[in-house]
Short mmCIF file of C-alpha atoms and ligand atoms in Angstrom, two decimals:
data_model
loop_
_atom_site.label_atom_id
_atom_site.label_comp_id
_atom_site.label_asym_id
_atom_site.label_seq_id
_atom_site.Cartn_x
_atom_site.Cartn_y
_atom_site.Cartn_z
CA MET A 1 -14.95 -48.89 21.70
CA SER A 2 -16.25 -46.38 24.29
CA GLN A 3 -15.78 -42.72 23.65
CA GLN A 4 -12.46 -41.18 24.73
CA SER A 5 -12.91 -39.63 28.14
CA PRO A 6 -11.92 -35.84 28.19
CA PHE A 7 -9.80 -36.92 31.31
CA ALA A 8 -7.92 -39.45 29.28
CA THR A 9 -4.37 -40.10 30.50
CA THR A 10 -1.35 -40.88 28.45
CA MET A 11 -0.92 -44.35 29.97
CA GLU A 12 -3.09 -47.19 28.85
CA ILE A 13 -5.59 -48.29 31.25
CA PRO A 14 -5.15 -52.03 32.15
CA PRO A 15 -7.95 -54.36 30.72
CA ALA A 16 -10.76 -55.16 33.10
CA ALA A 17 -9.41 -58.47 34.14
CA ALA A 18 -5.94 -57.11 35.37
CA LYS A 19 -5.38 -56.84 38.97
CA PRO A 20 -6.57 -53.62 40.22
CA ALA A 21 -3.72 -51.03 40.68
CA ARG A 22 -3.18 -49.18 43.83
CA VAL A 23 -3.03 -45.65 42.84
CA PHE A 24 -1.29 -43.01 45.23
CA SER A 25 -0.44 -39.43 44.92
CA GLY A 26 0.12 -36.33 47.12
CA ILE A 27 0.00 -32.65 47.08
CA GLN A 28 1.61 -30.05 49.41
CA PRO A 29 -0.46 -27.63 51.53
CA THR A 30 1.74 -24.61 50.68
CA GLY A 31 -0.90 -22.16 49.43
CA GLU A 32 -3.83 -22.07 47.15
CA LEU A 33 -4.69 -24.92 44.87
CA HIS A 34 -4.07 -23.55 41.35
CA ILE A 35 -5.26 -24.51 37.90
CA GLY A 36 -1.89 -26.18 37.34
CA ASN A 37 -2.37 -28.53 40.11
CA TYR A 38 -5.93 -29.27 38.93
CA LEU A 39 -5.18 -29.79 35.27
CA GLY A 40 -2.01 -31.65 35.93
CA ALA A 41 -3.00 -33.91 38.76
CA VAL A 42 -6.27 -33.48 40.76
CA ARG A 43 -8.64 -33.84 37.91
CA THR A 44 -7.01 -37.13 36.93
CA TRP A 45 -7.16 -38.18 40.62
CA ARG A 46 -11.11 -37.63 40.41
CA GLN A 47 -11.19 -39.43 37.19
CA GLN A 48 -9.59 -42.55 38.62
CA ILE A 49 -11.82 -42.53 41.61
CA GLU A 50 -14.92 -42.21 39.26
CA GLU A 51 -13.64 -45.13 37.05
CA GLY A 52 -13.78 -47.23 40.10
CA LYS A 53 -11.35 -49.82 38.88
CA ASP A 54 -8.32 -49.24 41.03
CA GLU A 55 -7.79 -48.56 44.79
CA THR A 56 -7.01 -45.02 45.31
CA MET A 57 -5.35 -43.16 48.02
CA PHE A 58 -4.49 -39.27 48.00
CA CYS A 59 -2.52 -37.53 50.70
CA VAL A 60 -1.99 -33.97 51.82
CA VAL A 61 1.70 -34.15 52.38
CA ASP A 62 2.32 -31.68 55.26
CA ALA A 63 5.55 -33.23 56.23
CA HIS A 64 6.97 -32.04 52.81
CA ALA A 65 5.76 -28.55 53.43
CA ILE A 66 8.02 -27.93 56.33
CA THR A 67 11.18 -28.40 54.36
CA VAL A 68 11.11 -24.65 53.63
CA PRO A 69 10.78 -21.92 56.16
CA TYR A 70 7.08 -21.70 57.15
CA ASP A 71 4.67 -20.24 59.82
CA PRO A 72 2.83 -22.95 61.73
CA LYS A 73 -0.48 -21.06 61.80
CA ASP A 74 -0.36 -20.68 58.03
CA LEU A 75 0.32 -24.47 57.63
CA ARG A 76 -2.64 -25.42 59.91
CA LYS A 77 -4.89 -23.14 57.65
CA ASN A 78 -3.46 -24.41 54.57
CA ILE A 79 -4.06 -28.07 55.44
CA ASP A 80 -7.74 -27.28 56.21
CA ASP A 81 -8.18 -25.38 52.98
CA LEU A 82 -6.62 -28.02 50.79
CA CYS A 83 -8.59 -30.70 52.46
CA LEU A 84 -11.76 -28.67 51.61
CA ASP A 85 -10.67 -28.06 48.13
CA LEU A 86 -9.82 -31.67 47.31
CA ILE A 87 -13.19 -32.98 48.59
CA ALA A 88 -14.88 -30.07 46.66
CA CYS A 89 -12.87 -31.24 43.52
CA GLY A 90 -14.55 -34.66 43.78
CA LEU A 91 -12.03 -36.63 45.93
CA ASP A 92 -14.99 -38.20 47.81
CA PRO A 93 -13.70 -39.81 51.14
CA GLU A 94 -16.34 -42.36 50.85
CA LYS A 95 -14.78 -43.63 47.67
CA THR A 96 -11.15 -43.05 48.20
CA THR A 97 -8.71 -42.85 51.10
CA LEU A 98 -7.88 -39.25 51.66
CA PHE A 99 -5.65 -38.38 54.55
CA VAL A 100 -2.93 -36.11 55.97
CA GLN A 101 0.53 -37.30 55.83
CA SER A 102 1.63 -36.53 59.44
CA ASP A 103 -1.35 -38.45 60.76
CA VAL A 104 0.40 -41.59 59.79
CA ARG A 105 3.87 -41.63 61.50
CA GLU A 106 5.09 -44.54 59.39
CA HIS A 107 5.88 -42.28 56.53
CA THR A 108 8.67 -40.51 58.32
CA GLU A 109 9.86 -43.75 59.78
CA LEU A 110 10.11 -45.40 56.44
CA ALA A 111 11.90 -42.42 55.05
CA TRP A 112 14.60 -42.81 57.54
CA TYR A 113 15.06 -46.40 56.55
CA LEU A 114 15.16 -45.75 52.86
CA ALA A 115 17.61 -43.00 53.33
CA SER A 116 20.01 -45.78 54.22
CA VAL A 117 19.80 -47.18 50.63
CA THR A 118 19.77 -43.68 48.81
CA PRO A 119 23.06 -42.25 47.64
CA MET A 120 23.48 -38.42 48.24
CA GLY A 121 24.72 -37.96 44.74
CA ASP A 122 21.13 -38.84 43.47
CA LEU A 123 19.50 -36.35 45.79
CA GLY A 124 21.92 -33.56 44.62
CA ARG A 125 20.91 -34.13 41.16
CA MET A 126 17.17 -33.52 41.84
CA THR A 127 16.04 -30.48 39.59
CA GLN A 128 13.51 -29.52 42.25
CA PHE A 129 16.10 -29.39 44.93
CA LYS A 130 18.37 -27.16 42.85
CA ASP A 131 15.30 -24.82 41.97
CA LYS A 132 14.16 -24.46 45.38
CA GLY A 133 17.64 -24.32 47.11
CA GLU A 134 19.51 -22.01 44.85
CA GLY A 135 20.42 -18.69 46.25
CA LYS A 136 18.76 -19.38 49.54
CA ASP A 137 20.56 -18.37 52.96
CA PHE A 138 19.25 -21.49 54.56
CA VAL A 139 18.69 -24.76 52.73
CA SER A 140 17.43 -27.49 55.22
CA THR A 141 18.57 -31.06 55.23
CA GLY A 142 14.89 -31.88 54.79
CA LEU A 143 14.81 -30.08 51.40
CA PHE A 144 17.64 -32.30 50.39
CA THR A 145 15.99 -35.51 51.47
CA TYR A 146 12.58 -34.43 50.26
CA PRO A 147 12.64 -37.24 47.49
CA VAL A 148 13.38 -39.93 50.13
CA LEU A 149 10.17 -38.91 52.08
CA MET A 150 8.30 -38.92 48.75
CA SER A 151 9.43 -42.49 48.00
CA ALA A 152 8.47 -43.47 51.47
CA ASP A 153 4.89 -42.09 50.76
CA ILE A 154 4.51 -44.30 47.67
CA LEU A 155 6.30 -47.51 48.93
CA LEU A 156 4.54 -47.60 52.27
CA TYR A 157 1.42 -48.45 50.49
CA LYS A 158 3.26 -50.44 47.69
CA ALA A 159 1.44 -48.28 45.08
CA THR A 160 1.77 -49.21 41.49
CA VAL A 161 0.51 -46.12 39.83
CA VAL A 162 1.31 -42.49 40.68
CA PRO A 163 -0.60 -39.81 38.89
CA VAL A 164 1.35 -36.58 38.83
CA GLY A 165 2.43 -33.73 36.86
CA GLU A 166 5.72 -33.80 34.71
CA ASP A 167 7.79 -31.98 37.39
CA GLN A 168 7.47 -35.09 39.57
CA VAL A 169 8.63 -37.63 37.13
CA GLN A 170 12.14 -37.33 38.15
CA HIS A 171 11.34 -38.02 41.70
CA LEU A 172 9.32 -41.12 40.75
CA GLU A 173 12.45 -42.39 38.76
CA LEU A 174 14.40 -42.07 42.11
CA ALA A 175 11.59 -44.02 43.91
CA ARG A 176 11.65 -46.76 41.34
CA GLU A 177 15.61 -46.90 41.77
CA THR A 178 15.07 -47.04 45.49
CA VAL A 179 12.78 -50.13 45.09
CA ARG A 180 15.49 -51.85 43.12
CA ARG A 181 18.07 -51.04 45.65
CA PHE A 182 16.16 -51.90 48.69
CA ASN A 183 14.99 -55.25 47.28
CA HIS A 184 18.42 -56.12 46.27
CA ARG A 185 19.95 -55.08 49.61
CA PHE A 186 17.19 -56.53 51.81
CA PRO A 187 15.84 -59.68 50.02
CA GLY A 188 14.69 -61.33 53.19
CA GLU A 189 15.19 -64.91 54.24
CA LYS A 190 14.59 -67.94 52.17
CA VAL A 191 11.51 -69.93 53.32
CA SER A 192 11.72 -73.72 52.45
CA GLY A 193 14.53 -72.98 50.07
CA LYS A 194 12.46 -70.52 48.11
CA LYS A 195 13.33 -66.85 47.74
CA PRO A 196 10.76 -64.51 49.36
CA ARG A 197 8.82 -62.05 47.21
CA PRO A 198 10.53 -58.64 47.27
CA ILE A 199 8.92 -56.27 49.57
CA PHE A 200 8.40 -53.26 47.28
CA VAL A 201 7.02 -53.05 43.75
CA GLU A 202 8.18 -50.29 41.19
CA PRO A 203 5.63 -47.52 40.87
CA LYS A 204 4.83 -46.12 37.38
CA PRO A 205 3.98 -42.38 36.90
CA ARG A 206 0.79 -41.64 35.09
CA LEU A 207 0.49 -38.20 33.26
CA SER A 208 -2.55 -36.40 32.34
CA VAL A 209 -3.17 -34.86 28.99
CA THR A 210 -1.93 -31.60 30.41
CA PRO A 211 1.15 -32.62 32.47
CA ARG A 212 2.74 -29.16 32.50
CA ILE A 213 0.63 -26.01 32.74
CA MET A 214 2.77 -22.90 32.11
CA GLY A 215 2.46 -19.87 34.51
CA LEU A 216 0.67 -16.76 33.39
CA ASP A 217 4.02 -15.12 32.65
CA GLY A 218 4.86 -17.82 30.09
CA GLU A 219 8.31 -18.12 31.64
CA SER A 220 8.14 -21.08 33.78
CA LYS A 221 5.70 -23.76 35.11
CA MET A 222 2.66 -22.50 37.00
CA SER A 223 3.78 -22.62 40.61
CA LYS A 224 2.85 -21.20 43.93
CA SER A 225 6.42 -20.24 44.72
CA LYS A 226 6.62 -18.26 41.42
CA GLY A 227 3.45 -16.30 41.96
CA ASN A 228 2.27 -16.91 38.40
CA THR A 229 -0.92 -18.88 39.15
CA ILE A 230 -4.65 -18.71 39.08
CA GLY A 231 -6.33 -20.10 42.07
CA LEU A 232 -8.89 -22.79 41.27
CA PHE A 233 -11.48 -21.24 43.70
CA GLU A 234 -10.60 -17.86 43.02
CA HIS A 235 -13.42 -15.41 42.34
CA PRO A 236 -14.57 -15.48 38.80
CA ASP A 237 -13.79 -11.67 38.31
CA SER A 238 -9.97 -12.12 39.18
CA PHE A 239 -9.91 -15.44 37.51
CA TRP A 240 -10.87 -13.61 34.19
CA LYS A 241 -8.66 -10.68 34.90
CA LYS A 242 -5.62 -12.90 35.30
CA LEU A 243 -6.56 -15.11 32.47
CA SER A 244 -7.17 -12.21 30.01
CA LYS A 245 -3.69 -10.95 30.50
CA ALA A 246 -1.93 -14.27 30.35
CA TYR A 247 0.97 -14.90 28.00
CA THR A 248 0.27 -16.46 24.63
CA ASP A 249 2.10 -16.92 21.39
CA PRO A 250 4.79 -14.21 21.30
CA GLN A 251 4.76 -14.12 17.48
CA ARG A 252 1.08 -12.90 17.43
CA LEU A 253 1.32 -9.39 17.67
CA LYS A 254 -1.69 -8.40 15.52
CA LEU A 255 -5.07 -10.02 14.99
CA THR A 256 -4.06 -10.73 11.45
CA ASP A 257 -0.97 -12.72 12.53
CA PRO A 258 -1.73 -16.59 12.35
CA GLY A 259 -1.21 -18.06 15.86
CA ARG A 260 0.47 -21.34 16.84
CA PRO A 261 -1.72 -23.27 19.14
CA GLU A 262 0.75 -26.05 19.66
CA ILE A 263 3.07 -23.71 21.63
CA CYS A 264 0.38 -21.68 23.32
CA ASN A 265 -0.59 -22.43 27.03
CA ILE A 266 -4.15 -21.29 26.54
CA PHE A 267 -4.60 -24.01 23.98
CA THR A 268 -3.05 -26.50 26.37
CA MET A 269 -5.73 -25.69 28.79
CA HIS A 270 -8.44 -25.90 26.16
CA LYS A 271 -7.11 -29.44 25.54
CA ALA A 272 -8.13 -30.32 29.19
CA ILE A 273 -11.15 -28.22 29.68
CA SER A 274 -12.99 -27.71 26.34
CA PRO A 275 -14.91 -30.23 24.25
CA LYS A 276 -13.16 -31.58 21.12
CA GLU A 277 -15.26 -29.56 18.78
CA THR A 278 -14.11 -26.30 20.57
CA GLN A 279 -10.52 -27.38 20.46
CA ASP A 280 -10.96 -27.83 16.73
CA GLU A 281 -12.60 -24.54 16.48
CA VAL A 282 -9.63 -22.90 18.34
CA VAL A 283 -7.11 -24.41 16.12
CA ALA A 284 -9.06 -23.16 12.95
CA ASN A 285 -9.62 -19.63 14.22
CA CYS A 286 -6.08 -19.24 15.70
CA THR A 287 -4.10 -20.57 12.78
CA GLY A 288 -6.53 -18.66 10.30
CA ALA A 289 -6.13 -15.42 12.26
CA LYS A 290 -9.88 -15.13 12.74
CA TRP A 291 -10.11 -15.06 16.65
CA GLY A 292 -7.90 -12.73 18.57
CA CYS A 293 -6.24 -14.17 21.87
CA VAL A 294 -8.82 -12.53 24.11
CA ALA A 295 -11.74 -14.05 22.33
CA CYS A 296 -10.14 -17.51 22.69
CA LYS A 297 -9.32 -16.96 26.33
CA LYS A 298 -13.07 -15.99 26.87
CA VAL A 299 -14.21 -19.25 25.50
CA LEU A 300 -11.76 -21.00 27.73
CA PHE A 301 -13.02 -18.96 30.68
CA ASP A 302 -16.63 -20.03 29.88
CA ASN A 303 -15.66 -23.74 29.88
CA PHE A 304 -13.72 -23.20 33.12
CA GLU A 305 -16.77 -21.65 34.66
CA LYS A 306 -19.00 -24.62 33.53
CA GLU A 307 -16.45 -27.03 35.30
CA LEU A 308 -15.99 -24.93 38.46
CA ILE A 309 -19.52 -23.58 39.39
CA PRO A 310 -20.46 -27.20 40.90
CA LEU A 311 -17.19 -27.39 42.53
CA ARG A 312 -17.55 -23.87 44.34
CA THR A 313 -21.06 -24.81 45.34
CA LYS A 314 -19.79 -28.08 46.88
CA ARG A 315 -17.02 -26.31 48.64
CA GLU A 316 -19.51 -23.81 50.22
CA ALA A 317 -21.69 -26.70 51.53
CA LEU A 318 -18.80 -28.39 53.24
CA SER A 319 -18.10 -27.85 57.00
CA ILE A 320 -14.52 -28.03 58.32
CA GLU A 321 -15.68 -30.38 61.18
CA GLN A 322 -17.05 -32.80 58.62
CA VAL A 323 -13.83 -32.65 56.62
CA ARG A 324 -11.60 -33.17 59.61
CA GLN A 325 -13.66 -36.20 60.52
CA ALA A 326 -13.29 -37.56 57.15
CA MET A 327 -9.56 -36.94 57.12
CA GLY A 328 -9.25 -38.85 60.53
CA ASP A 329 -11.00 -41.81 59.13
CA GLY A 330 -8.79 -41.72 56.00
CA ALA A 331 -5.70 -41.77 58.13
CA ALA A 332 -7.13 -44.82 60.17
CA LYS A 333 -7.60 -46.68 56.83
CA ALA A 334 -3.97 -45.66 55.54
CA ARG A 335 -2.54 -46.72 58.71
CA ARG A 336 -3.87 -50.12 58.65
CA ILE A 337 -1.79 -50.77 55.44
CA ALA A 338 1.28 -48.75 56.67
CA VAL A 339 1.68 -50.82 59.89
CA GLU A 340 1.68 -54.10 57.87
CA THR A 341 4.36 -52.81 55.45
CA MET A 342 6.48 -51.62 58.23
CA LYS A 343 6.44 -54.91 60.05
CA GLU A 344 8.00 -56.49 56.77
CA VAL A 345 10.43 -53.74 56.40
CA ARG A 346 11.80 -54.00 60.03
CA GLN A 347 11.94 -57.69 59.72
CA VAL A 348 14.09 -57.85 56.44
CA MET A 349 16.32 -55.03 57.81
CA GLY A 350 16.86 -56.71 61.00
CA LEU A 351 15.50 -53.82 63.01
CA GLY A 352 13.64 -53.97 66.47
CA SER A 353 13.09 -56.73 68.93
CA LEU A 354 11.11 -58.75 66.26
CA ALA A 355 8.70 -59.37 69.21
CA THR A 356 5.75 -57.76 67.16
P1 TYM B 1 3.03 -30.30 44.50
O1 TYM B 1 2.24 -29.94 45.66
O2 TYM B 1 3.94 -29.32 44.02
O3 TYM B 1 1.88 -30.46 43.23
C1 TYM B 1 0.78 -31.34 43.31
C2 TYM B 1 0.57 -32.03 41.83
O4 TYM B 1 0.24 -30.99 40.91
C3 TYM B 1 1.15 -31.24 39.82
N1 TYM B 1 1.49 -29.76 39.23
C4 TYM B 1 1.47 -29.45 37.98
N2 TYM B 1 0.94 -30.12 36.96
C5 TYM B 1 0.96 -29.55 35.72
N3 TYM B 1 1.33 -28.26 35.62
C6 TYM B 1 1.67 -27.46 36.71
N4 TYM B 1 2.20 -26.19 36.61
C7 TYM B 1 1.81 -28.18 37.93
N5 TYM B 1 2.15 -27.72 39.17
C8 TYM B 1 2.05 -28.76 40.11
C9 TYM B 1 2.38 -31.81 40.40
O5 TYM B 1 3.10 -32.42 39.44
C10 TYM B 1 1.76 -32.76 41.49
O6 TYM B 1 1.37 -33.95 40.77
N6 TYM B 1 6.38 -33.82 45.62
C11 TYM B 1 4.99 -33.42 45.32
C12 TYM B 1 4.11 -33.96 46.27
C13 TYM B 1 4.30 -35.47 46.79
C14 TYM B 1 3.98 -36.68 46.07
C15 TYM B 1 4.28 -37.68 46.90
C16 TYM B 1 3.42 -36.83 44.89
C17 TYM B 1 4.88 -35.80 48.03
N7 TYM B 1 4.74 -37.09 47.85
C18 TYM B 1 4.08 -39.13 46.51
C19 TYM B 1 3.23 -38.18 44.49
C20 TYM B 1 3.53 -39.23 45.21
C21 TYM B 1 4.81 -32.07 45.13
O7 TYM B 1 5.47 -31.30 45.58
O8 TYM B 1 3.65 -31.76 44.35
#
């Protein structure tokens, strides 16, 4: 047995002989990449690229970002920044297909078609819609139909595995349901008496070891919209300043109080970032009331630094022209698959002139 990878995921990796999976995931360009995104998703994406077993595709989902009020100038900058960040994190465009969603128009086309098999009731039950829409003067139709576009992103490439954080699992369930509904509603015509293969396959979520990183306030998930984040590429001084004040076990008031690592967000991050021996040390010293929380955070910070220094160096060396070129190439690769899927979709749905 090979040694357990520190990036191990909760889902079993298929045996070598199995057909390679097509892995797809996306991230919104809505502000700085934070450590929750990194530990919950991006780090797992890099791991899957490095394993080299599966075909991987990662997408900067700008069309999702316009579902809440925004400034076009900021969006443009956020797209550039996120592309730089992702490549610096190890999403090497030579080894994966990395692209910007709106560069492949088929995403929005398929979303419209999938909307015809998606009940409004299902969309109204989505937790993210309730969270983002509640109490707002203006709630766009796009925010409501957001999960349909997300299903389209995945189904367009017939992806089988979708590595995401826990907050996206409900959307994934809807995507699976959409596959069942679509394949049932549009089975295609029989060829020589045989039923055709359904167009879409059900995608499965894949969670990292840390699928939910809490915010620094300890009240909710770390999230750009809550302002409770630490930026992945933040200067080490402010990174430490924020980490040193982060919420821990509320029962631990004095150094002599034993702590509970299993409920502490700092320990969750150790599980992703620190070696196994350090994790064991944290458990012993926290439950034994030997280390204070600041000491425990300092160890975590040092391990973050070990991981982040090479990423920062890489980011500084990248030019935006180089990155934009790579994103254009990525979109061209993605489009080749998207065009083929859409031909099948239009055909089974009876759309178009069928001339192409
Ligand atoms: P987004 O942009 O909010 O987040 C990107 C990824 O980071 C994960 N994540 C977290 N993981 C752990 N702890 C946290 N605190 C945390 N915050 C964010 C998210 O779960 C996600 O995996 N709807 C998606 C984007 C999307 C998508 C897709 C994903 C659009 N189309 C198709 C997969 C497949 C979103 O808003 O992610």
